[in-house]
PDB file of C-alpha atoms in Angstrom:
ATOM      1  CA  MET A   1      83.245 122.752 101.560  1.00  0.00           C
ATOM      2  CA  GLY A   2      81.443 122.418  98.229  1.00  0.00           C
ATOM      3  CA  LEU A   3      80.770 118.682  98.633  1.00  0.00           C
ATOM      4  CA  ASN A   4      77.131 117.895  99.389  1.00  0.00           C
ATOM      5  CA  HIS A   5      76.745 114.242  98.353  1.00  0.00           C
ATOM      6  CA  LEU A   6      78.477 111.105  97.098  1.00  0.00           C
ATOM      7  CA  CYS A   7      76.588 108.453  95.138  1.00  0.00           C
ATOM      8  CA  PHE A   8      77.555 104.988  93.977  1.00  0.00           C
ATOM      9  CA  ALA A   9      75.051 102.376  92.801  1.00  0.00           C
ATOM     10  CA  ASP A  10      72.305 102.434  95.442  1.00  0.00           C
ATOM     11  CA  ASP A  11      74.395 104.072  98.170  1.00  0.00           C
ATOM     12  CA  VAL A  12      74.213 107.778  98.918  1.00  0.00           C
ATOM     13  CA  VAL A  13      76.180 109.857 101.410  1.00  0.00           C
ATOM     14  CA  LEU A  14      74.650 113.289 102.083  1.00  0.00           C
ATOM     15  CA  PHE A  15      76.479 116.130 103.822  1.00  0.00           C
ATOM     16  CA  CYS A  16      75.049 119.140 105.612  1.00  0.00           C
ATOM     17  CA  LYS A  17      75.851 121.642 108.326  1.00  0.00           C
ATOM     18  CA  GLY A  18      75.984 120.185 111.819  1.00  0.00           C
ATOM     19  CA  GLU A  19      72.844 121.862 113.100  1.00  0.00           C
ATOM     20  CA  TYR A  20      69.325 120.564 113.489  1.00  0.00           C
ATOM     21  CA  LYS A  21      67.809 123.027 110.981  1.00  0.00           C
ATOM     22  CA  SER A  22      70.085 121.750 108.179  1.00  0.00           C
ATOM     23  CA  VAL A  23      69.444 118.128 109.114  1.00  0.00           C
ATOM     24  CA  HIS A  24      65.694 118.778 109.187  1.00  0.00           C
ATOM     25  CA  LEU A  25      65.802 120.302 105.674  1.00  0.00           C
ATOM     26  CA  LEU A  26      67.848 117.338 104.447  1.00  0.00           C
ATOM     27  CA  LEU A  27      65.289 114.919 105.903  1.00  0.00           C
ATOM     28  CA  GLN A  28      62.481 116.851 104.203  1.00  0.00           C
ATOM     29  CA  GLY A  29      64.340 116.430 100.906  1.00  0.00           C
ATOM     30  CA  ILE A  30      64.710 112.691 101.522  1.00  0.00           C
ATOM     31  CA  ASN A  31      60.990 112.423 102.306  1.00  0.00           C
ATOM     32  CA  LEU A  32      60.055 114.393  99.177  1.00  0.00           C
ATOM     33  CA  PHE A  33      62.260 112.107  97.090  1.00  0.00           C
ATOM     34  CA  ALA A  34      60.601 109.049  98.679  1.00  0.00           C
ATOM     35  CA  ALA A  35      57.112 110.401  97.968  1.00  0.00           C
ATOM     36  CA  THR A  36      58.029 111.238  94.359  1.00  0.00           C
ATOM     37  CA  ALA A  37      60.163 108.248  93.387  1.00  0.00           C
ATOM     38  CA  GLY A  38      58.676 105.600  95.639  1.00  0.00           C
ATOM     39  CA  LEU A  39      62.163 104.781  96.969  1.00  0.00           C
ATOM     40  CA  LYS A  40      62.768 105.037 100.694  1.00  0.00           C
ATOM     41  CA  ALA A  41      65.865 105.124 102.852  1.00  0.00           C
ATOM     42  CA  SER A  42      65.973 102.059 105.058  1.00  0.00           C
ATOM     43  CA  PRO A  43      66.417 103.179 108.688  1.00  0.00           C
ATOM     44  CA  ALA A  44      67.919  99.765 109.506  1.00  0.00           C
ATOM     45  CA  LYS A  45      70.648 100.298 106.884  1.00  0.00           C
ATOM     46  CA  SER A  46      71.094 104.055 107.361  1.00  0.00           C
ATOM     47  CA  GLU A  47      73.262 105.982 109.776  1.00  0.00           C
ATOM     48  CA  PHE A  48      74.115 109.599 110.436  1.00  0.00           C
ATOM     49  CA  PHE A  49      77.522 110.790 111.515  1.00  0.00           C
ATOM     50  CA  SER A  50      78.338 113.956 113.361  1.00  0.00           C
ATOM     51  CA  CYS A  51      81.207 116.019 114.599  1.00  0.00           C
ATOM     52  CA  GLY A  52      80.860 118.635 117.314  1.00  0.00           C
ATOM     53  CA  LEU A  53      77.203 117.961 118.187  1.00  0.00           C
ATOM     54  CA  ASN A  54      76.141 117.616 121.807  1.00  0.00           C
ATOM     55  CA  ASP A  55      74.225 114.553 123.018  1.00  0.00           C
ATOM     56  CA  GLN A  56      70.879 116.397 123.018  1.00  0.00           C
ATOM     57  CA  GLU A  57      71.247 117.331 119.311  1.00  0.00           C
ATOM     58  CA  ILE A  58      72.272 113.779 118.421  1.00  0.00           C
ATOM     59  CA  ILE A  59      69.197 112.359 120.184  1.00  0.00           C
ATOM     60  CA  ARG A  60      66.947 114.894 118.414  1.00  0.00           C
ATOM     61  CA  ILE A  61      68.343 113.927 114.991  1.00  0.00           C
ATOM     62  CA  LYS A  62      68.107 110.215 115.814  1.00  0.00           C
ATOM     63  CA  GLU A  63      64.467 110.543 116.855  1.00  0.00           C
ATOM     64  CA  SER A  64      63.415 112.632 113.856  1.00  0.00           C
ATOM     65  CA  SER A  65      65.282 110.565 111.255  1.00  0.00           C
ATOM     66  CA  GLY A  66      64.940 107.048 112.655  1.00  0.00           C
ATOM     67  CA  PHE A  67      68.594 106.488 111.723  1.00  0.00           C
ATOM     68  CA  ASN A  68      71.275 105.179 114.062  1.00  0.00           C
ATOM     69  CA  HIS A  69      74.182 107.410 115.040  1.00  0.00           C
ATOM     70  CA  GLY A  70      77.402 106.001 113.571  1.00  0.00           C
ATOM     71  CA  ASN A  71      80.980 106.649 114.557  1.00  0.00           C
ATOM     72  CA  LEU A  72      83.713 108.381 112.575  1.00  0.00           C
ATOM     73  CA  PRO A  73      85.724 107.327 110.728  1.00  0.00           C
ATOM     74  CA  PHE A  74      83.661 105.074 108.489  1.00  0.00           C
ATOM     75  CA  ARG A  75      84.464 103.657 105.070  1.00  0.00           C
ATOM     76  CA  TYR A  76      82.685 104.533 101.824  1.00  0.00           C
ATOM     77  CA  LEU A  77      83.849 102.738  98.674  1.00  0.00           C
ATOM     78  CA  GLY A  78      86.866 101.604 100.689  1.00  0.00           C
ATOM     79  CA  VAL A  79      87.839 105.177 101.545  1.00  0.00           C
ATOM     80  CA  PRO A  80      87.869 106.345 105.159  1.00  0.00           C
ATOM     81  CA  ILE A  81      85.526 109.278 105.761  1.00  0.00           C
ATOM     82  CA  SER A  82      86.616 111.326 108.735  1.00  0.00           C
ATOM     83  CA  THR A  83      87.370 114.839 109.875  1.00  0.00           C
ATOM     84  CA  ASN A  84      91.019 114.347 108.835  1.00  0.00           C
ATOM     85  CA  LYS A  85      92.426 114.957 105.351  1.00  0.00           C
ATOM     86  CA  LEU A  86      92.568 111.934 103.057  1.00  0.00           C
ATOM     87  CA  SER A  87      95.963 110.507 102.238  1.00  0.00           C
ATOM     88  CA  ALA A  88      97.112 110.080  98.638  1.00  0.00           C
ATOM     89  CA  ALA A  89      96.575 106.315  98.992  1.00  0.00           C
ATOM     90  CA  ASP A  90      92.972 106.877 100.141  1.00  0.00           C
ATOM     91  CA  CYS A  91      92.321 109.132  97.128  1.00  0.00           C
ATOM     92  CA  GLU A  92      93.815 106.501  94.835  1.00  0.00           C
ATOM     93  CA  LYS A  93      91.294 103.938  96.122  1.00  0.00           C
ATOM     94  CA  LEU A  94      88.442 106.326  95.381  1.00  0.00           C
ATOM     95  CA  VAL A  95      89.687 107.048  91.854  1.00  0.00           C
ATOM     96  CA  GLU A  96      90.023 103.310  91.187  1.00  0.00           C
ATOM     97  CA  LYS A  97      86.363 102.820  92.156  1.00  0.00           C
ATOM     98  CA  MET A  98      84.958 105.704  90.112  1.00  0.00           C
ATOM     99  CA  ILE A  99      87.093 105.600  87.003  1.00  0.00           C
ATOM    100  CA  PHE A 100      85.036 102.841  85.381  1.00  0.00           C
ATOM    101  CA  ILE A 101      81.803 104.790  85.500  1.00  0.00           C
ATOM    102  CA  LEU A 102      82.899 108.246  84.427  1.00  0.00           C
ATOM    103  CA  PRO A 103      82.034 109.650  80.991  1.00  0.00           C
ATOM    104  CA  LYS A 104      84.938 111.072  78.971  1.00  0.00           C
ATOM    105  CA  ALA A 105      84.035 114.721  79.683  1.00  0.00           C
ATOM    106  CA  VAL A 106      83.972 114.029  83.420  1.00  0.00           C
ATOM    107  CA  VAL A 107      87.347 112.266  83.247  1.00  0.00           C
ATOM    108  CA  LYS A 108      88.818 115.345  81.534  1.00  0.00           C
ATOM    109  CA  GLN A 109      87.321 117.563  84.237  1.00  0.00           C
ATOM    110  CA  VAL A 110      88.781 115.377  87.007  1.00  0.00           C
ATOM    111  CA  ASN A 111      92.198 115.574  85.317  1.00  0.00           C
ATOM    112  CA  SER A 112      91.850 119.349  85.061  1.00  0.00           C
ATOM    113  CA  ILE A 113      90.924 119.657  88.744  1.00  0.00           C
ATOM    114  CA  CYS A 114      93.918 117.525  89.736  1.00  0.00           C
ATOM    115  CA  ARG A 115      96.278 119.685  87.668  1.00  0.00           C
ATOM    116  CA  ALA A 116      94.882 122.942  89.041  1.00  0.00           C
ATOM    117  CA  PHE A 117      95.009 121.715  92.625  1.00  0.00           C
ATOM    118  CA  LEU A 118      98.571 120.460  92.317  1.00  0.00           C
ATOM    119  CA  TRP A 119      99.904 123.761  91.018  1.00  0.00           C
ATOM    120  CA  THR A 120      97.709 126.306  92.795  1.00  0.00           C
ATOM    121  CA  GLY A 121      96.095 124.569  95.784  1.00  0.00           C
ATOM    122  CA  SER A 122      92.665 125.361  94.339  1.00  0.00           C
ATOM    123  CA  CYS A 123      90.514 123.051  92.243  1.00  0.00           C
ATOM    124  CA  ASP A 124      89.166 125.813  90.018  1.00  0.00           C
ATOM    125  CA  SER A 125      92.220 127.904  89.212  1.00  0.00           C
ATOM    126  CA  ALA A 126      92.781 129.077  85.645  1.00  0.00           C
ATOM    127  CA  ARG A 127      96.386 130.170  86.256  1.00  0.00           C
ATOM    128  CA  PRO A 128      98.926 128.772  83.795  1.00  0.00           C
ATOM    129  CA  VAL A 129     101.100 125.904  84.982  1.00  0.00           C
ATOM    130  CA  TYR A 130     104.829 125.671  84.502  1.00  0.00           C
ATOM    131  CA  VAL A 131     105.302 121.921  83.991  1.00  0.00           C
ATOM    132  CA  ASN A 132     103.526 119.840  81.355  1.00  0.00           C
ATOM    133  CA  TRP A 133     101.000 117.467  82.942  1.00  0.00           C
ATOM    134  CA  ASP A 134     102.352 114.534  80.924  1.00  0.00           C
ATOM    135  CA  GLU A 135     105.783 115.175  82.487  1.00  0.00           C
ATOM    136  CA  THR A 136     104.231 115.289  85.949  1.00  0.00           C
ATOM    137  CA  CYS A 137     102.492 111.961  85.317  1.00  0.00           C
ATOM    138  CA  LYS A 138     105.736 110.156  84.462  1.00  0.00           C
ATOM    139  CA  PRO A 139     107.042 107.710  87.077  1.00  0.00           C
ATOM    140  CA  LYS A 140     109.409 109.194  89.642  1.00  0.00           C
ATOM    141  CA  HIS A 141     112.351 107.220  88.272  1.00  0.00           C
ATOM    142  CA  HIS A 142     111.759 108.952  84.908  1.00  0.00           C
ATOM    143  CA  GLY A 143     111.712 112.459  86.410  1.00  0.00           C
ATOM    144  CA  GLY A 144     107.977 112.809  87.032  1.00  0.00           C
ATOM    145  CA  LEU A 145     105.937 112.932  90.215  1.00  0.00           C
ATOM    146  CA  GLY A 146     104.195 109.604  89.624  1.00  0.00           C
ATOM    147  CA  PHE A 147     100.680 111.020  89.241  1.00  0.00           C
ATOM    148  CA  ARG A 148      98.268 109.191  87.002  1.00  0.00           C
ATOM    149  CA  ASN A 149      96.882 110.889  83.940  1.00  0.00           C
ATOM    150  CA  ILE A 150      93.278 109.922  84.530  1.00  0.00           C
ATOM    151  CA  ILE A 151      92.373 110.272  80.849  1.00  0.00           C
ATOM    152  CA  HIS A 152      95.001 107.711  79.811  1.00  0.00           C
ATOM    153  CA  TRP A 153      94.274 105.471  82.763  1.00  0.00           C
ATOM    154  CA  ASN A 154      90.532 105.465  82.031  1.00  0.00           C
ATOM    155  CA  VAL A 155      91.165 104.434  78.416  1.00  0.00           C
ATOM    156  CA  ALA A 156      93.482 101.628  79.575  1.00  0.00           C
ATOM    157  CA  MET A 157      91.010 100.393  82.204  1.00  0.00           C
ATOM    158  CA  LEU A 158      88.150 100.347  79.726  1.00  0.00           C
ATOM    159  CA  GLY A 159      90.256  98.289  77.331  1.00  0.00           C
ATOM    160  CA  GLY A 160      90.877 100.737  74.580  1.00  0.00           C
TER     161      GLY A 160
END
């Protein structure tokens, strides 16, 4: 999975392999950031989540990080984070949260990723598509699939 972090305002979710070595390197990065920027993670407000770790590994991470061990699923920006795939409704919630803060180039990239994934199952495919994206974004009762064209939606949400 190419995802390594999510950020919104002053919240950060960091992802790494479920092994102590990866967690240790991540903690070193957090400590380096704290020493450089003067901003620290608050252990009282921070948690780590795991999947497939034994109790001994969880205790080791808890002791070295000072963070509590949280339970999956948890919610981030209203979206459930779990080991299961997100539903379309969950993705919609995430897009609604992020659409206000994205620069135009990023919005175009998100639209491009959505198109590529829909037609090829990969977010970085350059294969040609067979249906115009504007047609796909039409409501179902008008022959489309009901997807949102994020470029148009972003313009509408920003008021012009």
